[in-house]
mmCIF file of C-alpha atoms in Angstrom:
data_model
loop_
_atom_site.group_PDB
_atom_site.id
_atom_site.type_symbol
_atom_site.label_atom_id
_atom_site.label_comp_id
_atom_site.label_asym_id
_atom_site.label_seq_id
_atom_site.Cartn_x
_atom_site.Cartn_y
_atom_site.Cartn_z
ATOM 1 C CA MET A 1 54.586 64.767 65.625
ATOM 2 C CA ASP A 2 56.928 66.980 64.051
ATOM 3 C CA ILE A 3 60.727 67.235 65.052
ATOM 4 C CA VAL A 4 63.491 69.697 65.315
ATOM 5 C CA ILE A 5 67.251 68.987 64.904
ATOM 6 C CA THR A 6 70.090 71.465 65.827
ATOM 7 C CA ALA A 7 72.982 71.045 63.623
ATOM 8 C CA MET A 8 76.375 72.446 63.421
ATOM 9 C CA SER A 9 76.228 76.007 61.510
ATOM 10 C CA ALA A 10 72.825 75.000 60.237
ATOM 11 C CA GLY A 11 70.228 75.865 62.796
ATOM 12 C CA PHE A 12 67.676 73.757 63.471
ATOM 13 C CA TRP A 13 65.936 71.894 60.488
ATOM 14 C CA CYS A 14 62.615 70.530 61.088
ATOM 15 C CA LEU A 15 61.074 67.393 60.365
ATOM 16 C CA MET A 16 57.548 68.244 59.537
ATOM 17 C CA ASN A 17 55.281 64.937 59.575
ATOM 18 C CA ASP A 18 52.219 64.977 56.388
ATOM 19 C CA GLY A 19 50.261 62.874 58.531
ATOM 20 C CA THR A 20 50.548 59.594 56.270
ATOM 21 C CA GLY A 21 54.534 58.991 57.918
ATOM 22 C CA PHE A 22 56.606 60.979 55.676
ATOM 23 C CA LEU A 23 59.429 63.903 57.207
ATOM 24 C CA LYS A 24 59.688 66.325 54.848
ATOM 25 C CA LYS A 25 63.272 68.342 56.120
ATOM 26 C CA ARG A 26 64.001 72.352 55.305
ATOM 27 C CA LYS A 27 65.809 74.383 57.819
ATOM 28 C CA CYS A 28 63.281 76.204 60.467
ATOM 29 C CA GLY A 29 65.631 78.924 61.480
ATOM 30 C CA GLY A 30 67.450 78.314 65.581
ATOM 31 C CA SER A 31 71.434 78.307 66.235
ATOM 32 C CA PHE A 32 73.254 75.045 66.841
ATOM 33 C CA ALA A 33 73.166 74.650 70.276
ATOM 34 C CA PHE A 34 74.095 71.702 72.820
ATOM 35 C CA ALA A 35 70.976 71.328 74.080
ATOM 36 C CA LEU A 36 67.544 71.735 72.902
ATOM 37 C CA GLU A 37 64.158 71.385 74.600
ATOM 38 C CA ILE A 38 60.713 71.683 72.151
ATOM 39 C CA ALA A 39 57.755 74.313 74.883
ATOM 40 C CA ASP A 40 55.376 76.063 74.530
ATOM 41 C CA MET A 41 55.847 79.261 76.663
ATOM 42 C CA ASP A 42 54.120 81.655 76.444
ATOM 43 C CA ASN A 43 50.981 79.402 76.150
ATOM 44 C CA ASP A 44 50.187 80.206 72.320
ATOM 45 C CA GLY A 45 49.361 76.533 71.165
ATOM 46 C CA ASP A 46 53.235 76.028 69.606
ATOM 47 C CA LEU A 47 55.802 74.995 70.618
ATOM 48 C CA ASP A 48 58.959 76.803 71.467
ATOM 49 C CA ALA A 49 63.164 75.905 71.133
ATOM 50 C CA ILE A 50 65.124 76.649 75.103
ATOM 51 C CA VAL A 51 68.468 76.363 73.908
ATOM 52 C CA GLY A 52 71.895 76.252 75.166
ATOM 53 C CA GLY A 53 75.740 75.418 74.484
ATOM 54 C CA HIS A 54 78.732 76.882 75.188
ATOM 55 C CA GLU A 55 79.462 80.312 77.061
ATOM 56 C CA TYR A 56 82.932 79.921 77.388
ATOM 57 C CA ASN A 57 84.677 82.019 74.599
ATOM 58 C CA ALA A 58 83.812 85.478 75.759
ATOM 59 C CA TYR A 59 84.022 86.898 72.438
ATOM 60 C CA ASP A 60 81.420 84.583 70.175
ATOM 61 C CA PRO A 61 78.807 83.221 72.848
ATOM 62 C CA MET A 62 76.744 79.988 72.064
ATOM 63 C CA PHE A 63 73.638 81.739 72.807
ATOM 64 C CA THR A 64 71.387 80.512 75.597
ATOM 65 C CA GLY A 65 68.338 81.342 75.371
ATOM 66 C CA ILE A 66 64.337 80.766 73.501
ATOM 67 C CA TYR A 67 63.135 80.662 70.429
ATOM 68 C CA TRP A 68 60.037 81.710 69.650
ATOM 69 C CA ASN A 69 57.697 79.997 67.211
ATOM 70 C CA ASP A 70 55.815 82.398 64.995
ATOM 71 C CA GLY A 71 53.135 79.575 64.574
ATOM 72 C CA ARG A 72 53.835 78.097 61.149
ATOM 73 C CA GLY A 73 57.221 76.056 62.671
ATOM 74 C CA ASN A 74 59.819 78.815 62.367
ATOM 75 C CA PHE A 75 61.482 79.938 65.151
ATOM 76 C CA ILE A 76 62.440 82.989 64.599
ATOM 77 C CA THR A 77 66.053 84.618 65.181
ATOM 78 C CA TYR A 78 64.680 88.056 65.367
ATOM 79 C CA GLY A 79 63.693 89.207 69.296
ATOM 80 C CA THR A 80 64.960 86.301 71.008
ATOM 81 C CA THR A 81 65.019 86.442 74.383
ATOM 82 C CA PRO A 82 68.492 85.641 76.212
ATOM 83 C CA LEU A 83 69.057 83.836 79.564
ATOM 84 C CA LYS A 84 70.523 84.637 82.709
ATOM 85 C CA GLN A 85 74.208 83.067 81.512
ATOM 86 C CA TYR A 86 77.504 82.107 83.390
ATOM 87 C CA GLY A 87 80.179 81.512 81.061
ATOM 88 C CA ASP A 88 83.440 81.648 83.477
ATOM 89 C CA THR A 89 82.001 79.629 85.454
ATOM 90 C CA TRP A 90 79.153 76.584 84.880
ATOM 91 C CA GLY A 91 79.364 78.001 80.911
ATOM 92 C CA GLY A 92 78.928 74.911 79.317
ATOM 93 C CA ILE A 93 75.443 73.110 78.236
ATOM 94 C CA PRO A 94 74.828 69.989 77.816
ATOM 95 C CA GLU A 95 71.157 69.594 78.250
ATOM 96 C CA VAL A 96 67.775 71.605 79.581
ATOM 97 C CA SER A 97 64.180 70.548 79.939
ATOM 98 C CA ALA A 98 61.302 72.443 81.000
ATOM 99 C CA SER A 99 58.096 71.887 82.939
ATOM 100 C CA ASP A 100 55.801 73.678 85.459
ATOM 101 C CA LEU A 101 57.828 74.035 88.753
ATOM 102 C CA ASP A 102 55.161 76.397 90.486
ATOM 103 C CA ASN A 103 51.600 75.491 89.574
ATOM 104 C CA ASP A 104 51.470 78.752 87.845
ATOM 105 C CA GLY A 105 50.490 77.050 84.581
ATOM 106 C CA ASP A 106 53.555 78.200 82.193
ATOM 107 C CA MET A 107 56.859 76.657 81.604
ATOM 108 C CA ASP A 108 59.099 77.098 83.874
ATOM 109 C CA ILE A 109 63.421 76.083 82.568
ATOM 110 C CA VAL A 110 66.016 73.860 84.169
ATOM 111 C CA TYR A 111 69.302 73.946 82.090
ATOM 112 C CA GLY A 112 72.174 71.121 82.963
ATOM 113 C CA ARG A 113 75.323 73.065 83.461
ATOM 114 C CA VAL A 114 79.175 71.819 83.687
ATOM 115 C CA GLY A 115 82.104 74.091 84.177
ATOM 116 C CA LYS A 116 84.752 73.536 82.285
ATOM 117 C CA SER A 117 86.057 70.676 81.202
ATOM 118 C CA TYR A 118 83.048 69.405 81.466
ATOM 119 C CA VAL A 119 84.634 69.147 85.574
ATOM 120 C CA GLY A 120 81.336 69.701 87.695
ATOM 121 C CA ALA A 121 77.983 69.858 87.907
ATOM 122 C CA SER A 122 74.941 71.791 87.890
ATOM 123 C CA ILE A 123 71.749 72.881 87.754
ATOM 124 C CA GLN A 124 69.822 76.142 86.945
ATOM 125 C CA ILE A 125 66.608 76.805 87.712
ATOM 126 C CA ILE A 126 64.728 79.763 85.972
ATOM 127 C CA GLU A 127 60.987 80.764 87.023
ATOM 128 C CA ASN A 128 58.834 81.749 83.918
ATOM 129 C CA LEU A 129 56.713 84.670 85.011
ATOM 130 C CA GLY A 130 54.924 85.113 81.970
ATOM 131 C CA ASN A 131 54.921 87.890 79.203
ATOM 132 C CA LYS A 132 58.011 86.179 77.949
ATOM 133 C CA LYS A 133 60.036 87.793 81.096
ATOM 134 C CA PHE A 134 62.091 85.519 83.334
ATOM 135 C CA LYS A 135 63.898 85.467 86.052
ATOM 136 C CA ASP A 136 67.532 83.428 87.567
ATOM 137 C CA HIS A 137 67.281 80.890 90.175
ATOM 138 C CA GLY A 138 70.629 81.144 90.482
ATOM 139 C CA ILE A 139 72.523 77.779 90.714
ATOM 140 C CA ILE A 140 72.592 74.896 92.354
ATOM 141 C CA PRO A 141 75.843 72.830 92.577
ATOM 142 C CA VAL A 142 75.353 69.422 92.209
ATOM 143 C CA ALA A 143 78.839 67.422 92.280
ATOM 144 C CA GLU A 144 82.245 69.669 92.572
ATOM 145 C CA GLY A 145 85.168 69.116 91.415
ATOM 146 C CA SER A 146 85.261 65.677 89.534
ATOM 147 C CA ALA A 147 83.728 64.713 85.577
ATOM 148 C CA GLY A 148 80.753 64.046 85.259
ATOM 149 C CA PHE A 149 77.646 65.683 83.522
ATOM 150 C CA ILE A 150 73.683 65.574 84.003
ATOM 151 C CA LYS A 151 72.506 63.411 80.225
ATOM 152 C CA ASN A 152 68.945 63.848 81.718
ATOM 153 C CA ILE A 153 66.409 66.614 83.382
ATOM 154 C CA ARG A 154 63.300 64.510 84.547
ATOM 155 C CA PHE A 155 60.336 65.881 86.960
ATOM 156 C CA ARG A 156 58.290 64.621 88.963
ATOM 157 C CA ASP A 157 56.124 65.089 92.556
ATOM 158 C CA LEU A 158 58.087 62.447 94.372
ATOM 159 C CA ASP A 159 57.034 63.559 98.265
ATOM 160 C CA LYS A 160 52.718 63.431 96.735
ATOM 161 C CA ASP A 161 53.194 67.635 98.286
ATOM 162 C CA GLY A 162 51.753 68.551 95.035
ATOM 163 C CA ASP A 163 54.669 70.294 93.279
ATOM 164 C CA ILE A 164 57.498 69.031 90.602
ATOM 165 C CA ASP A 165 60.065 67.696 92.077
ATOM 166 C CA VAL A 166 63.125 66.574 89.877
ATOM 167 C CA TYR A 167 64.830 63.769 89.153
ATOM 168 C CA LEU A 168 68.704 63.150 87.555
ATOM 169 C CA THR A 169 70.120 61.616 85.286
ATOM 170 C CA SER A 170 73.818 61.162 84.744
ATOM 171 C CA THR A 171 77.166 59.890 82.904
ATOM 172 C CA ALA A 172 77.837 59.221 86.734
ATOM 173 C CA GLN A 173 76.845 56.788 89.271
ATOM 174 C CA TYR A 174 78.145 59.415 91.651
ATOM 175 C CA ILE A 175 75.102 61.830 90.001
ATOM 176 C CA ARG A 176 72.431 59.322 88.458
ATOM 177 C CA GLY A 177 69.586 59.232 90.183
ATOM 178 C CA ALA A 178 69.921 62.375 92.541
ATOM 179 C CA VAL A 179 66.652 63.843 93.466
ATOM 180 C CA LEU A 180 65.964 67.904 94.576
ATOM 181 C CA ILE A 181 62.897 68.240 96.560
ATOM 182 C CA ASN A 182 60.834 71.339 94.914
ATOM 183 C CA ASN A 183 60.412 73.201 98.225
ATOM 184 C CA GLY A 184 57.680 75.595 96.943
ATOM 185 C CA ASP A 185 59.041 78.972 97.338
ATOM 186 C CA TYR A 186 62.411 78.091 93.923
ATOM 187 C CA SER A 187 64.061 76.678 96.571
ATOM 188 C CA PHE A 188 65.468 72.684 96.554
ATOM 189 C CA SER A 189 66.508 70.004 98.951
ATOM 190 C CA LEU A 190 69.103 67.912 96.425
ATOM 191 C CA ILE A 191 70.045 64.360 97.857
ATOM 192 C CA MET A 192 72.949 62.900 96.407
ATOM 193 C CA PRO A 193 72.481 59.215 96.235
ATOM 194 C CA PRO A 194 72.569 56.709 97.521
ATOM 195 C CA GLU A 195 70.281 58.772 99.991
ATOM 196 C CA ALA A 196 67.737 59.116 97.266
ATOM 197 C CA TYR A 197 67.112 56.327 96.051
ATOM 198 C CA GLN A 198 65.008 56.252 98.423
ATOM 199 C CA LEU A 199 62.665 58.252 97.025
ATOM 200 C CA TYR A 200 61.157 56.815 94.418
ATOM 201 C CA GLY A 201 60.480 54.014 92.897
ATOM 202 C CA LYS A 202 61.548 52.230 89.800
ATOM 203 C CA LEU A 203 62.467 54.256 86.701
ATOM 204 C CA ARG A 204 60.998 52.963 83.904
ATOM 205 C CA GLN A 205 62.274 52.409 80.352
ATOM 206 C CA ASP A 206 60.016 55.507 78.851
ATOM 207 C CA GLY A 207 61.662 57.764 81.905
ATOM 208 C CA VAL A 208 58.686 58.123 84.038
ATOM 209 C CA ILE A 209 59.146 57.407 87.845
ATOM 210 C CA MET A 210 57.159 55.333 90.434
ATOM 211 C CA PRO A 211 57.156 57.312 93.618
ATOM 212 C CA LYS A 212 57.999 54.073 96.127
ATOM 213 C CA GLY A 213 56.163 53.541 98.803
ATOM 214 C CA TYR A 214 58.843 54.847 100.629
ATOM 215 C CA ILE A 215 60.088 57.950 101.929
ATOM 216 C CA GLU A 216 61.926 57.726 105.447
ATOM 217 C CA GLU A 217 60.813 58.973 108.022
ATOM 218 C CA LYS A 218 58.143 59.664 106.127
ATOM 219 C CA VAL A 219 56.657 57.213 105.248
ATOM 220 C CA LYS A 220 56.028 54.066 105.824
ATOM 221 C CA PRO A 221 57.748 50.568 103.949
ATOM 222 C CA THR A 222 54.863 49.172 101.232
ATOM 223 C CA ALA A 223 56.417 45.540 101.902
ATOM 224 C CA LYS A 224 54.766 42.986 104.399
ATOM 225 C CA PRO A 225 56.955 43.072 107.198
ATOM 226 C CA LYS A 226 58.070 39.466 107.098
ATOM 227 C CA LYS A 227 56.921 37.398 110.846
ATOM 228 C CA SER A 228 59.137 35.794 112.489
ATOM 229 C CA GLN A 229 59.374 33.274 115.929
ATOM 230 C CA GLU A 230 62.808 34.799 116.771
ATOM 231 C CA GLU A 231 63.072 37.133 118.812
ATOM 232 C CA ASP A 232 66.821 37.512 117.972
ATOM 233 C CA LEU A 233 68.567 38.023 114.190
ATOM 234 C CA SER A 234 70.600 35.477 113.600
ATOM 235 C CA PRO A 235 74.098 35.761 113.696
ATOM 236 C CA TYR A 236 74.064 35.166 109.153
ATOM 237 C CA GLN A 237 71.909 38.860 110.106
ATOM 238 C CA GLN A 238 73.418 40.129 111.973
ATOM 239 C CA SER A 239 76.240 40.278 109.329
ATOM 240 C CA GLN A 240 74.375 41.383 107.581
ATOM 241 C CA ILE A 241 73.336 44.732 109.516
ATOM 242 C CA LYS A 242 76.889 45.585 109.852
ATOM 243 C CA LEU A 243 77.251 45.179 106.344
ATOM 244 C CA LEU A 244 74.812 47.230 105.423
ATOM 245 C CA ILE A 245 76.595 49.558 107.669
ATOM 246 C CA ASN A 246 79.515 49.945 106.339
ATOM 247 C CA GLN A 247 78.207 50.606 103.174
ATOM 248 C CA ARG A 248 76.160 53.998 103.531
ATOM 249 C CA ARG A 249 78.557 55.172 101.362
ATOM 250 C CA LEU A 250 79.264 52.382 98.767
ATOM 251 C CA GLN A 251 77.962 52.905 95.196
ATOM 252 C CA VAL A 252 76.836 48.886 93.528
ATOM 253 C CA CYS A 253 77.969 48.746 90.099
ATOM 254 C CA SER A 254 75.694 50.343 87.263
ATOM 255 C CA GLU A 255 74.284 46.998 86.218
ATOM 256 C CA VAL A 256 72.659 46.581 89.488
ATOM 257 C CA PHE A 257 71.115 49.907 89.447
ATOM 258 C CA SER A 258 69.987 48.943 86.098
ATOM 259 C CA GLU A 259 68.223 45.862 86.645
ATOM 260 C CA PHE A 260 66.460 46.980 89.827
ATOM 261 C CA PHE A 261 65.049 49.934 88.173
ATOM 262 C CA ALA A 262 64.175 48.613 84.086
ATOM 263 C CA GLY A 263 65.275 45.068 84.130
ATOM 264 C CA ASP A 264 63.833 41.959 84.640
ATOM 265 C CA TYR A 265 63.757 42.222 88.297
ATOM 266 C CA TYR A 266 61.215 45.502 87.107
ATOM 267 C CA ASN A 267 59.342 43.129 86.035
ATOM 268 C CA ARG A 268 58.488 39.647 88.069
ATOM 269 C CA SER A 269 55.546 38.924 89.615
ATOM 270 C CA ASN A 270 56.630 38.045 93.634
ATOM 271 C CA LYS A 271 57.692 41.389 95.202
ATOM 272 C CA ASN A 272 58.543 39.712 97.984
ATOM 273 C CA THR A 273 61.612 38.864 96.122
ATOM 274 C CA TYR A 274 64.752 39.477 97.316
ATOM 275 C CA PHE A 275 67.255 41.222 95.914
ATOM 276 C CA PHE A 276 71.240 40.609 96.757
ATOM 277 C CA VAL A 277 74.417 41.777 95.563
ATOM 278 C CA SER A 278 78.101 40.985 95.689
ATOM 279 C CA LEU A 279 80.618 43.134 96.541
ATOM 280 C CA ASP A 280 84.508 41.180 94.511
ATOM 281 C CA SER A 281 86.894 41.458 96.647
ATOM 282 C CA ASN A 282 88.569 43.767 94.842
ATOM 283 C CA GLY A 283 86.328 46.441 96.130
ATOM 284 C CA LYS A 284 84.715 47.652 92.027
ATOM 285 C CA ASP A 285 82.816 44.886 90.157
ATOM 286 C CA CYS A 286 79.797 44.056 91.886
ATOM 287 C CA HIS A 287 76.890 41.356 90.466
ATOM 288 C CA TYR A 288 73.013 40.773 91.394
ATOM 289 C CA GLU A 289 71.095 37.314 91.402
ATOM 290 C CA TRP A 290 67.180 37.245 93.548
ATOM 291 C CA SER A 291 65.468 34.683 94.951
ATOM 292 C CA GLY A 292 61.114 35.150 96.353
ATOM 293 C CA ASN A 293 63.207 32.172 99.420
ATOM 294 C CA GLU A 294 65.149 34.311 102.680
ATOM 295 C CA SER A 295 66.716 31.181 103.353
ATOM 296 C CA THR A 296 67.209 30.767 99.876
ATOM 297 C CA ALA A 297 68.984 34.068 98.977
ATOM 298 C CA LEU A 298 70.738 34.273 102.323
ATOM 299 C CA ASN A 299 72.539 30.622 101.499
ATOM 300 C CA GLN A 300 73.397 32.086 98.850
ATOM 301 C CA CYS A 301 74.385 34.986 99.333
ATOM 302 C CA GLU A 302 76.955 32.855 101.878
ATOM 303 C CA GLN A 303 78.114 31.026 99.116
ATOM 304 C CA ASN A 304 78.885 34.154 96.817
ATOM 305 C CA THR A 305 80.305 36.239 100.179
ATOM 306 C CA LYS A 306 82.658 32.861 100.486
ATOM 307 C CA ALA A 307 83.396 32.465 97.025
ATOM 308 C CA ASN A 308 83.912 36.845 95.375
ATOM 309 C CA GLY A 309 83.924 38.803 98.125
ATOM 310 C CA LYS A 310 81.263 39.878 99.845
ATOM 311 C CA CYS A 311 77.177 39.763 99.902
ATOM 312 C CA THR A 312 74.460 41.831 100.449
ATOM 313 C CA ILE A 313 71.092 42.221 100.500
ATOM 314 C CA TYR A 314 70.365 45.893 97.800
ATOM 315 C CA ALA A 315 66.817 45.187 98.609
ATOM 316 C CA ILE A 316 63.754 43.424 99.854
ATOM 317 C CA GLY A 317 60.344 43.701 97.195
ATOM 318 C CA ASP A 318 60.244 47.113 95.535
ATOM 319 C CA THR A 319 62.363 48.797 98.943
ATOM 320 C CA ILE A 320 66.402 49.371 98.918
ATOM 321 C CA VAL A 321 67.542 47.843 102.168
ATOM 322 C CA TRP A 322 71.090 49.134 100.662
ATOM 323 C CA GLY A 323 72.789 51.577 103.759
ATOM 324 C CA ASN A 324 70.235 51.016 105.398
ATOM 325 C CA PRO A 325 69.864 48.116 108.068
ATOM 326 C CA ASN A 326 67.485 49.571 109.912
ATOM 327 C CA LEU A 327 64.438 49.634 107.338
ATOM 328 C CA TYR A 328 65.819 45.637 106.774
ATOM 329 C CA LYS A 329 65.355 45.383 110.233
ATOM 330 C CA ASP A 330 61.275 46.638 109.917
ATOM 331 C CA LEU A 331 60.966 43.793 106.246
ATOM 332 C CA THR A 332 62.343 41.266 108.032
ATOM 333 C CA GLY A 333 59.940 41.508 110.606
ATOM 334 C CA ARG A 334 62.945 41.567 113.812
ATOM 335 C CA LYS A 335 63.467 43.249 116.890
#
C-alpha cells in the first residue's frame, strides 16, 4: 500500500511502498486540500484523488473536485474535474469520502461541509454518472447554528434493504452517530442521535458498523425478554420508566457512548449485561457501570441515585433502551 498526503503550498506527496515496507517520498501533482479521499472514480484500475477545502475566497478558492491518476501514480493538474461548490453558504470542506450509493458499480461522493467559522454541518451528495460525469444532488443540513463539524463519513447497509446508508462521526456530540438512510433515489432520511442509536450496533475500533437486530417498528429486539412472575413493574422500575421518558432528548456523556460502542463493554462475553448511567446533579457529568444481574444493577443504580443524582439503565445486552421505556419493558419481560 502507498500513501498520499497533502501539504500546504506543496500539492500532493506520494509515499511509495517499495514492497519491503520502506516508503520513498516524491511529489505527485494535486494541490493543497483540507479533505482528501483516494478512490477509483473511473474504474480504470488506479486510484484517483477527490479533494475539497476552503471555498469562501471568491478570488482564489481551493479546488473542489477530482485529480485523475495518470496510471503511474501522478495526479495530473490538467484535465481535472471540478465539482459543485457552495462557497456562499457551506464553503468549508473538512471531510470527503466515497462509496457506491446506487449499486451501479461506480463510486459516488459524499462531502462533509461546514458554514463560516465552522458553524453548522451538512453533507453534499454527488452521483457518479460514469465517463467522468457527475451530478450534484445538493446539500443536506445536519446541524445549523452550532459549532462542530463532520469528522468521518462511514458507509454500511444499516437497514438491510440492499443499498448503502451513511453514518457520521463528529467533533460535536449532538452530531456524532447521525445516520442518513438511503431511500434508493438519492434522497436520504436524516436521523439524529439519540434516535439514530437504535439503527446500528457496536462501532468497532476499525470503524466498521455492526448492525443491531433492533430497528423500532421494523425489527424485533435481539435481546431475549426476561421472564418474571410479577405482573406489574416494581416501584423502582416504574421510576426507571419515568427517567427513560424524560431522557428522550438528553445526551449521555461521550465516555458512555465510547464505552458502549468500542470499550470493554463491547468485548464482554455476557450479552445479557445491564449497562447503566448515573447523571450527576449538575445534569452534565455522568459515569457508567454494568452488571450481569438485574437486581444487582438496579440496587447499584439506586445507590448511585442517592449519591450522585439520577441513574437509569442505558442498555440491556446489545440493545440501547435509553429514552425508550416501551423497549425497556419488553426486554425485561414485564407488562
